[in-house]
Amino acid sequence: MKFLITGGAGYIGSHIVDALMQAKGNEVVVLDDLSTGRKDNIAHHAGKKNFKFIKGDVCDAATARKAAAGCNVIVHEAAVVGVKHYVTDPLRVLHVNTKGTERMLEEARRNNAKLLFASTSEVYGRSTKLPLREDEERVLGTTAVDRWCYSTSKAFDEHLCFAYRKKYGLPVTILRYFNCYGPRALGNDYAGVVGIFMRRVLDGKPPLVHGDGRQTRCFTYISDTLAATLAAIERKEADGEIINIGSNKETTIMELAQMIVRASGKPGLAPKLIPYEDFYGKSYEDIRRRVPSIEKARRLLDWTPEIGLEKGLATTYAWYADAKNRGRSV
């Protein structure tokens, strides 16, 4: 099998690359512009006959055609993600996420390939009908608030996937990831909350918790996300489906911060509360709770998450600490 992984030098994408490279007979192509991805994540594959890296823009037609040529499966992970991006550069979020997905769908059609699309729990918006089922209605705020541009771009992408399936019979699967974390995730201001907290603690600074800290999320360790993604690639039952991928155990953001401090062994770094505006400005709205239904993943993929949050955070913190000791920016 020949695979194209867009965003394959990124956090989730590089783990998918590792898994696919382990299987005998696979050929793997990575397309990444390295805007957030890192060549370090895939450097151990350089020089292998069955591996190819192409630095380029997923929205560029010629580059996408070159990367996808002869592929049987396209795993489309490339996107502009991170809440800070939503509120600082919504135009880039909308452009890359919609144009890039359309380009990859067209290449999947051209090559008669299966496309697996990495979507997000953000698609649900601020729905309070929990747990969130894949057929649940979306509830969003006004378009005047930039915070909703990412959710809208990914929902548009999902519509594109189904439109290509309807018109061309294209085998597509949509995975809605819920707060995936783990080694290789970025820790800068544009990263997810786990990475942001870990970087601050490594620097000897307390985690800054927005609002009252009682908002909740469900955190999914990378190995669980990877297992679900590989199952979705392999199983015909996943074709034409949207599937939630996430833990269904709620954790408040304050609890998360406290767990990361415990994992670090630095008890003096007590988390501090700050207003949302101090970090995001005024163009942001938070969601109080976000909990997935994972019944569909159990049924179609025979998948349930296995790694508890305490264990996952400890492993992740150890990776961040080691990366910093080796002089790698996190």
Short mmCIF file of C-alpha atoms in Angstrom, two decimals:
data_model
loop_
_atom_site.label_atom_id
_atom_site.label_comp_id
_atom_site.label_asym_id
_atom_site.label_seq_id
_atom_site.Cartn_x
_atom_site.Cartn_y
_atom_site.Cartn_z
CA MET A 1 0.00 0.00 0.00
CA LYS A 2 1.12 3.52 -0.73
CA PHE A 3 0.09 6.22 1.75
CA LEU A 4 0.20 9.99 1.65
CA ILE A 5 0.18 11.66 5.07
CA THR A 6 -0.39 15.41 4.86
CA GLY A 7 0.97 17.17 7.92
CA GLY A 8 3.09 14.05 8.41
CA ALA A 9 5.90 15.94 10.14
CA GLY A 10 3.44 17.20 12.73
CA TYR A 11 2.47 15.77 16.07
CA ILE A 12 -0.28 13.28 15.19
CA GLY A 13 0.85 12.85 11.59
CA SER A 14 4.37 11.74 12.51
CA HIS A 15 3.04 9.04 14.83
CA ILE A 16 0.87 7.75 11.98
CA VAL A 17 3.94 7.72 9.74
CA ASP A 18 5.88 5.67 12.30
CA ALA A 19 3.11 3.07 12.52
CA LEU A 20 2.68 2.75 8.75
CA MET A 21 6.43 2.46 8.20
CA GLN A 22 6.54 -0.56 10.52
CA ALA A 23 4.29 -2.61 8.25
CA LYS A 24 6.13 -4.60 5.60
CA GLY A 25 5.45 -3.50 2.04
CA ASN A 26 4.10 -0.04 2.83
CA GLU A 27 5.33 3.06 1.04
CA VAL A 28 4.83 6.37 2.82
CA VAL A 29 4.92 9.90 1.43
CA VAL A 30 4.81 12.91 3.76
CA LEU A 31 3.67 16.35 2.59
CA ASP A 32 4.31 19.13 5.10
CA ASP A 33 5.23 22.81 4.81
CA LEU A 34 6.94 22.67 8.24
CA SER A 35 5.02 25.71 9.47
CA THR A 36 4.30 23.75 12.64
CA GLY A 37 5.58 20.30 11.75
CA ARG A 38 9.19 19.39 12.48
CA LYS A 39 11.60 17.33 10.41
CA ASP A 40 13.00 15.97 13.70
CA ASN A 41 9.73 14.03 14.08
CA ILE A 42 10.41 11.99 10.93
CA ALA A 43 14.20 12.27 10.60
CA HIS A 44 14.66 8.59 11.56
CA HIS A 45 12.96 7.60 8.29
CA ALA A 46 15.19 9.70 6.04
CA GLY A 47 17.04 7.63 3.45
CA LYS A 48 14.67 4.66 3.59
CA LYS A 49 13.61 3.43 0.15
CA ASN A 50 9.93 3.30 1.11
CA PHE A 51 9.82 6.81 2.55
CA LYS A 52 9.64 10.20 0.84
CA PHE A 53 9.34 13.68 2.30
CA ILE A 54 8.03 16.61 0.25
CA LYS A 55 8.19 20.08 1.73
CA GLY A 56 5.28 22.02 0.28
CA ASP A 57 1.90 23.65 0.59
CA VAL A 58 -1.07 21.31 0.76
CA CYS A 59 -3.11 23.94 -1.14
CA ASP A 60 -0.76 24.00 -4.15
CA ALA A 61 -2.17 21.89 -6.98
CA ALA A 62 1.15 20.82 -8.53
CA THR A 63 2.66 19.90 -5.17
CA ALA A 64 -0.42 17.96 -4.08
CA ARG A 65 -0.52 16.06 -7.37
CA LYS A 66 3.13 15.09 -7.08
CA ALA A 67 2.72 13.94 -3.49
CA ALA A 68 -0.45 11.92 -4.09
CA ALA A 69 0.61 10.18 -7.30
CA GLY A 70 -0.13 6.46 -7.07
CA CYS A 71 -1.38 6.58 -3.47
CA ASN A 72 -3.99 4.10 -2.23
CA VAL A 73 -4.80 6.02 0.96
CA ILE A 74 -4.54 9.71 1.84
CA VAL A 75 -4.56 10.60 5.54
CA HIS A 76 -5.26 14.33 5.64
CA GLU A 77 -3.90 15.69 8.92
CA ALA A 78 -2.59 19.04 7.64
CA ALA A 79 -4.45 22.06 9.00
CA VAL A 80 -4.00 25.33 10.85
CA VAL A 81 -4.91 24.44 14.44
CA GLY A 82 -4.57 26.03 17.87
CA VAL A 83 -6.95 28.51 19.47
CA LYS A 84 -4.42 31.34 19.29
CA HIS A 85 -4.40 30.98 15.49
CA TYR A 86 -8.20 31.26 15.35
CA VAL A 87 -8.17 34.68 16.94
CA THR A 88 -4.96 36.11 15.44
CA ASP A 89 -5.16 34.94 11.81
CA PRO A 90 -8.64 33.62 10.95
CA LEU A 91 -8.07 34.18 7.23
CA ARG A 92 -5.19 31.70 7.18
CA VAL A 93 -7.24 29.19 9.17
CA LEU A 94 -10.12 29.40 6.70
CA HIS A 95 -7.92 29.35 3.60
CA VAL A 96 -5.61 26.46 4.47
CA ASN A 97 -8.24 24.26 6.07
CA THR A 98 -10.79 24.52 3.27
CA LYS A 99 -8.53 24.78 0.22
CA GLY A 100 -6.19 22.09 1.48
CA THR A 101 -9.00 19.61 2.08
CA GLU A 102 -10.57 20.28 -1.31
CA ARG A 103 -7.18 19.73 -2.94
CA MET A 104 -6.67 16.40 -1.16
CA LEU A 105 -10.16 15.20 -2.01
CA GLU A 106 -9.50 15.97 -5.65
CA GLU A 107 -6.25 14.00 -5.53
CA ALA A 108 -8.02 11.10 -3.83
CA ARG A 109 -10.57 11.12 -6.65
CA ARG A 110 -7.82 11.29 -9.27
CA ASN A 111 -5.98 8.32 -7.74
CA ASN A 112 -9.08 6.33 -6.76
CA ALA A 113 -7.79 6.43 -3.18
CA LYS A 114 -9.45 6.30 0.21
CA LEU A 115 -9.32 9.57 2.18
CA LEU A 116 -9.27 9.74 5.95
CA PHE A 117 -9.99 13.25 7.18
CA ALA A 118 -8.82 14.52 10.57
CA SER A 119 -11.65 16.65 11.92
CA THR A 120 -12.24 17.98 15.41
CA SER A 121 -14.57 18.14 18.39
CA GLU A 122 -14.69 21.89 17.68
CA VAL A 123 -17.30 21.09 15.00
CA TYR A 124 -19.89 20.68 17.77
CA GLY A 125 -19.41 24.28 18.85
CA ARG A 126 -20.99 25.05 22.20
CA SER A 127 -23.65 22.34 22.17
CA THR A 128 -24.66 21.31 25.68
CA LYS A 129 -26.41 18.08 24.67
CA LEU A 130 -23.92 15.65 26.19
CA PRO A 131 -22.41 13.23 25.46
CA LEU A 132 -21.90 14.56 21.94
CA ARG A 133 -23.06 12.12 19.29
CA GLU A 134 -21.85 12.28 15.71
CA ASP A 135 -25.34 13.18 14.47
CA GLU A 136 -25.78 15.95 17.05
CA GLU A 137 -26.73 19.44 15.85
CA ARG A 138 -23.98 22.06 15.85
CA VAL A 139 -24.37 25.18 18.04
CA LEU A 140 -22.09 28.10 17.17
CA GLY A 141 -21.70 31.72 18.12
CA THR A 142 -21.85 34.73 15.83
CA THR A 143 -19.54 34.92 12.81
CA ALA A 144 -18.31 38.24 14.22
CA VAL A 145 -16.35 36.20 16.80
CA ASP A 146 -13.19 34.79 15.20
CA ARG A 147 -13.12 31.89 17.62
CA TRP A 148 -15.66 30.00 15.48
CA CYS A 149 -13.70 30.12 12.21
CA TYR A 150 -11.87 26.85 12.89
CA SER A 151 -15.07 24.97 13.71
CA THR A 152 -16.69 26.37 10.57
CA SER A 153 -13.73 25.47 8.35
CA LYS A 154 -13.67 21.89 9.57
CA ALA A 155 -17.45 21.52 9.21
CA PHE A 156 -17.18 22.82 5.64
CA ASP A 157 -14.46 20.22 5.05
CA GLU A 158 -16.77 17.49 6.30
CA HIS A 159 -19.43 18.67 3.85
CA LEU A 160 -16.81 18.48 1.09
CA CYS A 161 -15.97 14.90 2.07
CA PHE A 162 -19.60 13.83 1.85
CA ALA A 163 -20.11 15.77 -1.40
CA TYR A 164 -17.19 13.92 -3.02
CA ARG A 165 -18.54 10.64 -1.73
CA LYS A 166 -21.99 11.38 -3.13
CA LYS A 167 -20.79 12.56 -6.54
CA TYR A 168 -17.81 10.26 -7.11
CA GLY A 169 -18.35 7.35 -4.74
CA LEU A 170 -15.12 8.28 -2.95
CA PRO A 171 -14.40 6.22 0.19
CA VAL A 172 -14.03 8.81 2.96
CA THR A 173 -13.91 8.55 6.74
CA ILE A 174 -14.11 11.51 9.12
CA LEU A 175 -12.53 11.30 12.57
CA ARG A 176 -13.41 13.95 15.13
CA TYR A 177 -10.46 14.06 17.53
CA PHE A 178 -11.05 15.18 21.13
CA ASN A 179 -8.08 16.93 22.83
CA CYS A 180 -5.29 14.59 21.81
CA TYR A 181 -2.03 15.04 23.72
CA GLY A 182 1.34 13.33 24.04
CA PRO A 183 5.00 13.39 22.95
CA ARG A 184 5.88 15.64 19.97
CA ALA A 185 2.96 18.01 20.55
CA LEU A 186 4.01 21.65 20.44
CA GLY A 187 4.21 23.62 23.67
CA ASN A 188 4.08 27.18 22.36
CA ASP A 189 1.20 29.66 22.68
CA TYR A 190 -0.44 28.19 19.57
CA ALA A 191 -0.50 24.67 20.96
CA GLY A 192 -3.10 22.74 22.93
CA VAL A 193 -3.58 23.32 26.63
CA VAL A 194 -1.46 20.32 27.72
CA GLY A 195 1.53 21.52 25.73
CA ILE A 196 1.16 25.11 26.93
CA PHE A 197 1.01 24.03 30.58
CA MET A 198 3.94 21.64 30.20
CA ARG A 199 6.19 24.26 28.65
CA ARG A 200 5.47 26.73 31.45
CA VAL A 201 6.15 24.18 34.16
CA LEU A 202 9.41 23.14 32.47
CA ASP A 203 10.42 26.80 32.51
CA GLY A 204 9.70 27.00 36.23
CA LYS A 205 6.49 28.98 35.77
CA PRO A 206 3.01 28.14 37.08
CA PRO A 207 0.30 27.08 34.60
CA LEU A 208 -2.05 29.95 33.74
CA VAL A 209 -5.64 28.73 33.85
CA HIS A 210 -8.21 30.81 32.01
CA GLY A 211 -11.49 31.87 33.55
CA ASP A 212 -12.56 30.01 36.68
CA GLY A 213 -10.80 26.76 35.71
CA ARG A 214 -13.97 24.70 36.05
CA GLN A 215 -14.46 24.22 32.30
CA THR A 216 -13.95 20.58 31.34
CA ARG A 217 -12.41 18.60 28.48
CA CYS A 218 -11.76 14.93 27.75
CA PHE A 219 -8.09 14.24 27.02
CA THR A 220 -6.91 11.43 24.73
CA TYR A 221 -3.37 10.08 24.75
CA ILE A 222 -1.61 9.83 21.39
CA SER A 223 -1.35 6.03 21.37
CA ASP A 224 -5.13 5.77 21.72
CA THR A 225 -5.68 8.32 18.96
CA LEU A 226 -3.23 6.43 16.77
CA ALA A 227 -4.90 3.06 17.35
CA ALA A 228 -8.29 4.49 16.35
CA THR A 229 -6.85 6.17 13.26
CA LEU A 230 -5.20 2.96 12.04
CA ALA A 231 -8.41 1.02 12.63
CA ALA A 232 -10.34 3.59 10.59
CA ILE A 233 -7.87 3.20 7.71
CA GLU A 234 -8.23 -0.57 7.70
CA ARG A 235 -11.94 -1.13 8.32
CA LYS A 236 -14.48 -0.93 5.53
CA GLU A 237 -17.16 -0.31 8.14
CA ALA A 238 -15.68 3.15 8.65
CA ASP A 239 -16.24 4.26 5.05
CA GLY A 240 -18.75 7.10 4.78
CA GLU A 241 -18.86 7.62 8.56
CA ILE A 242 -18.10 10.37 11.09
CA ILE A 243 -16.55 8.87 14.22
CA ASN A 244 -15.67 10.53 17.52
CA ILE A 245 -12.21 9.63 18.81
CA GLY A 246 -11.64 10.56 22.43
CA SER A 247 -11.77 9.68 26.07
CA ASN A 248 -15.13 10.23 27.75
CA LYS A 249 -13.65 11.04 31.16
CA GLU A 250 -14.15 14.72 32.02
CA THR A 251 -11.36 16.70 33.66
CA THR A 252 -11.50 20.36 34.66
CA ILE A 253 -8.72 22.55 33.32
CA MET A 254 -7.70 23.37 36.89
CA GLU A 255 -7.42 19.65 37.66
CA LEU A 256 -5.35 19.20 34.50
CA ALA A 257 -2.96 21.94 35.57
CA GLN A 258 -2.60 20.41 39.03
CA MET A 259 -1.90 16.97 37.54
CA ILE A 260 0.84 18.39 35.32
CA VAL A 261 2.44 20.12 38.32
CA ARG A 262 2.39 16.77 40.18
CA ALA A 263 3.94 15.00 37.18
CA SER A 264 6.74 17.58 37.16
CA GLY A 265 7.64 17.11 40.82
CA LYS A 266 7.53 20.88 41.31
CA PRO A 267 4.77 21.37 43.92
CA GLY A 268 5.57 25.08 44.36
CA LEU A 269 4.18 25.93 40.91
CA ALA A 270 0.54 26.31 41.93
CA PRO A 271 -1.73 27.11 38.91
CA LYS A 272 -2.94 30.71 38.63
CA LEU A 273 -6.26 31.97 37.26
CA ILE A 274 -6.21 34.67 34.57
CA PRO A 275 -8.96 36.30 32.45
CA TYR A 276 -9.41 34.92 28.93
CA GLU A 277 -8.74 38.37 27.48
CA ASP A 278 -5.20 38.37 28.87
CA PHE A 279 -4.26 35.58 26.48
CA TYR A 280 -6.75 35.61 23.59
CA GLY A 281 -8.03 39.16 23.48
CA LYS A 282 -11.74 39.87 23.17
CA SER A 283 -12.47 37.64 20.16
CA TYR A 284 -12.89 34.41 22.10
CA GLU A 285 -15.69 32.37 23.64
CA ASP A 286 -15.06 29.24 25.69
CA ILE A 287 -17.09 26.03 25.92
CA ARG A 288 -17.89 24.88 29.43
CA ARG A 289 -18.05 21.12 28.80
CA ARG A 290 -17.16 18.85 25.89
CA VAL A 291 -17.71 15.11 26.24
CA PRO A 292 -17.88 12.65 23.33
CA SER A 293 -20.08 9.65 22.85
CA ILE A 294 -17.70 6.88 21.77
CA GLU A 295 -20.27 4.17 21.14
CA LYS A 296 -19.75 4.43 17.38
CA ALA A 297 -16.00 3.99 17.72
CA ARG A 298 -16.56 0.92 19.87
CA ARG A 299 -18.98 -0.55 17.36
CA LEU A 300 -17.24 0.26 14.07
CA LEU A 301 -13.59 0.26 15.09
CA ASP A 302 -13.65 -2.07 18.11
CA TRP A 303 -11.83 0.74 19.91
CA THR A 304 -11.84 2.22 23.38
CA PRO A 305 -9.17 4.46 24.97
CA GLU A 306 -6.78 2.62 27.27
CA ILE A 307 -4.33 5.18 28.70
CA GLY A 308 -5.45 7.04 31.81
CA LEU A 309 -4.72 10.75 32.12
CA GLU A 310 -2.25 10.49 35.03
CA LYS A 311 -0.15 7.91 33.17
CA GLY A 312 -0.34 9.77 29.87
CA LEU A 313 0.67 13.09 31.43
CA ALA A 314 3.62 11.51 33.24
CA THR A 315 4.90 9.97 29.99
CA THR A 316 4.36 13.21 28.12
CA TYR A 317 6.11 15.34 30.73
CA ALA A 318 9.10 12.99 30.67
CA TRP A 319 9.32 13.45 26.88
CA TYR A 320 9.13 17.26 27.15
CA ALA A 321 11.81 17.29 29.86
CA ASP A 322 14.10 15.07 27.80
CA ALA A 323 13.54 17.18 24.68
CA LYS A 324 14.45 20.33 26.59
CA ASN A 325 17.57 18.69 28.03
CA ARG A 326 18.66 17.80 24.49
CA GLY A 327 18.23 21.42 23.42
CA ARG A 328 15.08 20.87 21.40
CA SER A 329 12.59 23.72 21.62
CA VAL A 330 9.21 22.70 23.00
#
